[in-house]
Amino acid sequence: MYSIQKSPCSTGPLFITLLGILFFFLAGFCHAEERSEQFKEGISLLFQKDFKEKEKGIKNIAVSGDKRAKSILQALLAGKLYRVKKNNTLVYAKIKNSEADIIAVLSGETLGSVKKRKLKKISINNTLRNTIKDALAIINLTNPDPKLRKEAVNKLTVNLTPESSILLAELLLTEQDRDVREALTTAMGIADLRSPDSEVRLLAVNGFEGNLQPAVRNELSRLSAEEENTAVRNKVESVLSSIEMKTSFYRFVETLFFGLSLGSVLVLAAIGLSITFGVIGVINMAHGELIMLGAYTTYVIQQLLPDSIGTALFLSIPAAFVVSGLTGIVIERSVIRFLYGRPLETLLATFGISLVLQQAVRSIFSPLNRSVASPAWMSGSIQINPILSLTTNRIVILIFSLLVFAGLYLILKKSSIGLQVRAVSQNRKMARVMGIRAARVDALTFGLGSGIAGIAGVALSQLTNVGPNLGQAYIIDSFMVIVFGGVGNLWGTLISGLSLGVANKFLEPWVGAVLAKILILVFIILFIQRRPQGLFPQKGRAAG
Amino acid sequence: MSMLESIRSVMRRDEVFEFLVPDTPPDLDLTHGIILYLEGINVSFDGFKAINDLNLYIDDGELRCIIGPNGAGKTTMMDIITGKTRADSGSAWFGQHINLLKMDEPEIAAAGIGRKFQKPTVFEHHPVIENLELAMGGDKGVWTTLTARLNGEQRDRIDEILTIIGLQEQHNKQAGSLSHGQKQWLEIGMLLIQNPKLLLVDEPAAGMTHQEMERTAELLTSLAGNHTVIVVEHDMDFVRSIAKKVSVLHQGSVLAEGTMDDIQNDQRVIEVYLGS
Amino acid sequence: MILLKLLKSDRSGTFMLALLLLTTLVVPICNLLLPESSSLHISTYTMTLLGKYLCYALLAVAVDLVWGYLGILSLGHGAFFALGGYAMGMYLMRQIGSRGTYGHPVLPDFMVFLNWQELPWFWHGFNWFWFAMLMVVLVPGLLALVFGWLAFRSRVTGVYLSIMTQALTYALLLAFFRNEMGFGGNNGLTDFKDILGFSLQSDHTRAGLFIASATALGLGYLSCLYITRSRLGRVCTAIRDQEDRTRFTGYRVEHFKLWIFTFSAMLAGIAGALYVPQAGIINPGEFAPLASIEIVIWVAVGGRATLYGAVAGALMVNYAKSYLTAAMPDAWLFALGGLFVLVTLLLPRGVTGLLRKKEVTR
């Protein structure tokens, strides 16, 4: 580690050399010979057994400015750097079983494949790992990509030394990119916090009002313990508490986001179940497997269109709807229809169907999990500030589930089929008398609910791996959502799904994921003591 | 000191703590000759007022008929008396001392109120005689039923009831295989064997043949006197054949009360019910 | 006297009990006394397998009591079975003493592995057999009592109740998977050495366990028979068919449900306790919702509301399972799933229902 307290004698002088050399490097004066000498020495030091010698070598390589330095250090960090035992050639190696493809580091030529046991790995320890990371950051400071430059600055800021702060100050003079300049200013501020002049320190503290960089927070809390000047210390404390407040607020927002994200998945899974519940009056235990079918549909379509992942995903939505929906209709027509009015038997029969579907998938696709790729625009995250970043796929799924909800809501409230569905689920006999073909409506509604399950499967495939047991986990959760929200109530399902998701995520840091889940279960059991009809019961005395 | 005091107060033998008093309802007190008081009862379901300031008094031993159009609140009223539905406000007293609003269904049944449902509900998988055995009064706890056996007295009582409801010959038949009318009678028999003071009978004549109806009317009138009977019924002929006093329910409260003739001449009743 | 009367009222059951008695005598004799070369010799493996089936049969009787006679479809009886099994497993773990891999005199291996210093409080007492046996019935009983009290009091019935019971066993599944719970986490409890000082590897102990399982099944069967033939049993079926009517007749439906449910949970616990030494392992898998729902299908196949049907169903389905999982592993879940659908659609009264129909028509 490049920290003054830990190894003052070894890093201090070296960094000064480093600086000098970097200066020349930045200014364009290159003493080519000296540099290549240092590079060679660095390489040979890597062969030493002693980690301290290796550390010296790494630093030599880093400051040599050699173009190969970066890839060597990266390979070293990744454990891909080897030495050929026979002639001490440094090579990059790709291990395949007992064979290895090797490429010479210095000349860059491919040396073909050799037996693995002919090679010796250049081993590193944790201290070296940090040294390498810092060294890579220094190399990256001159990278043309501003993003990498900013990362490098942030990396150096964490363990800021007087030498590196001078280096960063120099960079600030020439840096054009706004983000990088900001990062550099923060680093300068941290350096100022260590200034012996209390005025400078006070100014620096003032500049950090509301700054969320973790390095700033660490430095300020260190200062609050050590600072002797009262004015500065008071200021530090007030700034620190404002930072703490802001941090905990963003932590809260982050948890809320995770909760809503989980909730949106629950809503997607539960809302189709809620519809089929309305028709058959019983939880369809195969609902989870219909979700799974949707996820597998996504997987298959992606296998068919491996080059256009985005298109495949969009195609999967209607495809999964059709696959799961048709499966649902077949289940309804072939089994459930004969069991109307016998809820417990329906429960058992649909459970049997779920076993058959699971095993069918296992036989067709193998019992192993499959991963479904996400399109580029869904991966990555939106960095709002150093503490809060929102993953794109979760945002997309949150929006998606709200869209599905809205669509379903419109279908049920505005279309004639929706009217018939509501009529049948409220009073089957009466609806039949009114001339609604209840059997057809049953099948269609069941298909609709199952289709939504398929769509939920598409969304889930973007979050987790796809496997035969994918759906199983969701059936109890979905049931909880429905019970909590009130049977046959779309809004209830939405609100209860989201709130259960949020509650789960807020409990998790407290008690751990498993216990949070158990607590939610217990809560629901207690909840239906008070309100057996859920949060939003169906109106009318028939419900009582 | 205070500890000692509290221990002393716990040890006092002349005082029985409230939580130690067995939670049995007091005996039925009929000193004023009125068996059921319903006063100012309100019930609403999601804003719909099913019962609206209902006041009803039933004398001991009378046979009262309650009529009213659909949705007048007849069944809801029964639900409140038997503890199935909670009233939002008001009071319901059984005799002078028993507060029905604080009790649940089995307690109310034990206190002496029996109820017959609109649809005949008997235990269809049990023979007639077991239906009566199950309904018979006495301790109905879990442990007593585990070891309970019929004694001679109880057998006699069952035979007596079988005679009253006219099902002696069917006594070993499964209740599910009885005719509709026979099921109704069996259900009434199941109420009788509990020896209730008050019988609530919901539409006993529905779906009966004319003969069965006559037989039922006879049965109900013979019960009045020893028991108090409240009958909810739609069939006017049937009501006329049994009723001395009729109450008309409309929109959750009592619209009119009197003999059948009074009621039939009441202008308001004709408007809401008979006339339409 | 009472016994004779009971048996008279259940002729198929009597036949079955006689068969059970015969098996209890014959199987250990064939195992212990006949030489291995004899064609009538029954291997220890087969005897243990049969013993496990008998435990399943007792479990099925427990489920039938609440489902067939009381109308409560419990999808969580596997939890009571597993809890009884864990109680027995904890006793067996304590019996290992210092013979474990790590040789710790008190702590079971998995605790040493987790670097625990002392026995968690809930493991105390399990070194005594009587205490463990008490827990075998008390723990499932108490859980059923608390859960039932909450559920029945608020009149949760039908499908809702079924899924709540499933949620119960699911919650326990999650909990027992955790290492911190102190029940061996994922691996559960295993590597048992002996019970009451008798080695679990010996044929004699196995025979003893077999006889114990058969006895437990017989006694459990008779007690359930006694309940269902009493007025209590009639109240139960009354609750199953007409819950409201029963309530208005003056019975406290909640109490009846609660006590029968608790009794059934205790029976399940005993079945679990006898199962564990014969299976040699207990792990959280027993809490899986699928395990519980399988029990229900045994009862459904055999015919609900007949106790001997439950026994027959458990034996038939488990024999099929042993056969199919060995012969065609893929086919088992298809068969089980198909069984669920076929039985509910075509055989609502189970296999014994078919036989009874024939009796009537004859």
mmCIF file of N, CA, C and O in Angstrom, chain B residues 1 15 26 36 38 50 83 97 102 105 113-114 119 147 155 158 166 174 198 206 209 213 217-218 232 243 250 254:
data_model
loop_
_atom_site.group_PDB
_atom_site.id
_atom_site.type_symbol
_atom_site.label_atom_id
_atom_site.label_comp_id
_atom_site.label_asym_id
_atom_site.label_seq_id
_atom_site.Cartn_x
_atom_site.Cartn_y
_atom_site.Cartn_z
ATOM 1 N N MET B 1 -42.898 -3.257 50.957
ATOM 2 C CA MET B 1 -44.138 -2.789 51.566
ATOM 3 C C MET B 1 -45.297 -2.952 50.577
ATOM 4 O O MET B 1 -46.254 -3.682 50.788
ATOM 5 N N GLU B 15 -62.447 -12.292 48.269
ATOM 6 C CA GLU B 15 -62.648 -11.574 47.014
ATOM 7 C C GLU B 15 -62.306 -12.495 45.834
ATOM 8 O O GLU B 15 -61.327 -13.222 45.891
ATOM 9 N N PRO B 26 -75.098 -15.066 32.303
ATOM 10 C CA PRO B 26 -76.070 -15.224 33.371
ATOM 11 C C PRO B 26 -77.320 -15.918 32.850
ATOM 12 O O PRO B 26 -77.547 -15.992 31.647
ATOM 13 N N LEU B 36 -86.433 -10.530 23.716
ATOM 14 C CA LEU B 36 -85.383 -9.978 22.855
ATOM 15 C C LEU B 36 -85.582 -8.483 22.660
ATOM 16 O O LEU B 36 -86.675 -8.037 22.302
ATOM 17 N N LEU B 38 -83.954 -5.376 20.556
ATOM 18 C CA LEU B 38 -82.976 -4.815 19.603
ATOM 19 C C LEU B 38 -83.226 -3.319 19.590
ATOM 20 O O LEU B 38 -84.335 -2.875 19.298
ATOM 21 N N ALA B 50 -77.272 -1.697 5.622
ATOM 22 C CA ALA B 50 -78.129 -2.874 5.595
ATOM 23 C C ALA B 50 -79.168 -2.794 6.706
ATOM 24 O O ALA B 50 -80.317 -3.165 6.518
ATOM 25 N N GLY B 83 -74.807 -13.562 16.207
ATOM 26 C CA GLY B 83 -73.386 -13.302 16.387
ATOM 27 C C GLY B 83 -72.548 -13.469 15.136
ATOM 28 O O GLY B 83 -71.324 -13.407 15.194
ATOM 29 N N HIS B 97 -80.448 -9.570 30.972
ATOM 30 C CA HIS B 97 -79.038 -9.496 31.369
ATOM 31 C C HIS B 97 -78.036 -9.947 30.319
ATOM 32 O O HIS B 97 -76.853 -9.792 30.525
ATOM 33 N N LYS B 102 -71.813 -8.978 22.712
ATOM 34 C CA LYS B 102 -70.486 -9.313 23.227
ATOM 35 C C LYS B 102 -70.178 -10.792 23.087
ATOM 36 O O LYS B 102 -69.155 -11.266 23.577
ATOM 37 N N GLU B 105 -70.875 -16.990 18.170
ATOM 38 C CA GLU B 105 -71.940 -17.916 17.790
ATOM 39 C C GLU B 105 -72.167 -19.043 18.793
ATOM 40 O O GLU B 105 -73.311 -19.250 19.220
ATOM 41 N N ILE B 113 -80.367 -19.572 21.934
ATOM 42 C CA ILE B 113 -80.928 -19.077 20.678
ATOM 43 C C ILE B 113 -80.546 -20.056 19.570
ATOM 44 O O ILE B 113 -79.370 -20.330 19.357
ATOM 45 N N GLY B 114 -81.547 -20.613 18.915
ATOM 46 C CA GLY B 114 -81.268 -21.538 17.829
ATOM 47 C C GLY B 114 -81.617 -20.899 16.505
ATOM 48 O O GLY B 114 -82.499 -20.040 16.428
ATOM 49 N N LYS B 119 -81.332 -21.999 3.461
ATOM 50 C CA LYS B 119 -81.191 -23.301 2.808
ATOM 51 C C LYS B 119 -81.127 -24.344 3.905
ATOM 52 O O LYS B 119 -80.488 -24.109 4.919
ATOM 53 N N THR B 147 -65.375 -38.663 24.709
ATOM 54 C CA THR B 147 -65.786 -39.839 25.474
ATOM 55 C C THR B 147 -67.301 -39.953 25.606
ATOM 56 O O THR B 147 -67.793 -40.886 26.228
ATOM 57 N N ARG B 155 -81.579 -40.774 24.820
ATOM 58 C CA ARG B 155 -82.238 -41.532 23.750
ATOM 59 C C ARG B 155 -83.730 -41.225 23.703
ATOM 60 O O ARG B 155 -84.320 -41.031 22.634
ATOM 61 N N ILE B 158 -84.309 -37.945 22.088
ATOM 62 C CA ILE B 158 -84.184 -38.008 20.626
ATOM 63 C C ILE B 158 -85.451 -38.613 20.019
ATOM 64 O O ILE B 158 -85.984 -38.102 19.027
ATOM 65 N N GLY B 166 -91.716 -35.928 12.958
ATOM 66 C CA GLY B 166 -92.274 -36.964 12.086
ATOM 67 C C GLY B 166 -91.254 -37.705 11.262
ATOM 68 O O GLY B 166 -91.480 -38.032 10.096
ATOM 69 N N GLN B 174 -79.401 -41.661 5.946
ATOM 70 C CA GLN B 174 -78.474 -40.536 5.820
ATOM 71 C C GLN B 174 -79.288 -39.267 5.605
ATOM 72 O O GLN B 174 -80.228 -39.258 4.801
ATOM 73 N N LEU B 198 -85.335 -19.199 22.248
ATOM 74 C CA LEU B 198 -85.716 -18.407 21.081
ATOM 75 C C LEU B 198 -85.286 -19.135 19.808
ATOM 76 O O LEU B 198 -84.156 -19.583 19.698
ATOM 77 N N ALA B 206 -89.889 -22.228 2.043
ATOM 78 C CA ALA B 206 -89.361 -22.104 0.682
ATOM 79 C C ALA B 206 -89.164 -23.488 0.061
ATOM 80 O O ALA B 206 -88.577 -24.378 0.685
ATOM 81 N N THR B 209 -93.756 -28.425 -0.773
ATOM 82 C CA THR B 209 -95.068 -28.697 -1.370
ATOM 83 C C THR B 209 -96.135 -28.148 -0.434
ATOM 84 O O THR B 209 -95.853 -27.798 0.717
ATOM 85 N N MET B 213 -95.945 -27.678 3.580
ATOM 86 C CA MET B 213 -96.084 -26.349 4.144
ATOM 87 C C MET B 213 -97.074 -26.368 5.296
ATOM 88 O O MET B 213 -96.835 -25.773 6.351
ATOM 89 N N ALA B 217 -96.379 -25.355 9.161
ATOM 90 C CA ALA B 217 -97.129 -24.327 9.881
ATOM 91 C C ALA B 217 -97.632 -24.884 11.209
ATOM 92 O O ALA B 217 -97.514 -24.237 12.260
ATOM 93 N N GLU B 218 -98.148 -26.107 11.142
ATOM 94 C CA GLU B 218 -98.630 -26.780 12.337
ATOM 95 C C GLU B 218 -97.517 -26.904 13.373
ATOM 96 O O GLU B 218 -97.687 -26.592 14.551
ATOM 97 N N VAL B 232 -88.931 -15.647 9.488
ATOM 98 C CA VAL B 232 -88.797 -14.743 8.345
ATOM 99 C C VAL B 232 -89.365 -15.466 7.142
ATOM 100 O O VAL B 232 -88.993 -16.621 6.888
ATOM 101 N N ALA B 243 -99.334 -16.463 11.600
ATOM 102 C CA ALA B 243 -98.916 -15.274 12.344
ATOM 103 C C ALA B 243 -100.019 -14.690 13.206
ATOM 104 O O ALA B 243 -101.164 -14.602 12.784
ATOM 105 N N HIS B 250 -88.235 -2.619 6.237
ATOM 106 C CA HIS B 250 -87.989 -1.953 4.963
ATOM 107 C C HIS B 250 -86.747 -1.089 5.114
ATOM 108 O O HIS B 250 -86.648 -0.290 6.045
ATOM 109 N N VAL B 254 -87.860 -1.065 11.015
ATOM 110 C CA VAL B 254 -89.237 -1.573 11.081
ATOM 111 C C VAL B 254 -90.179 -0.512 10.526
ATOM 112 O O VAL B 254 -90.200 0.622 10.992
#
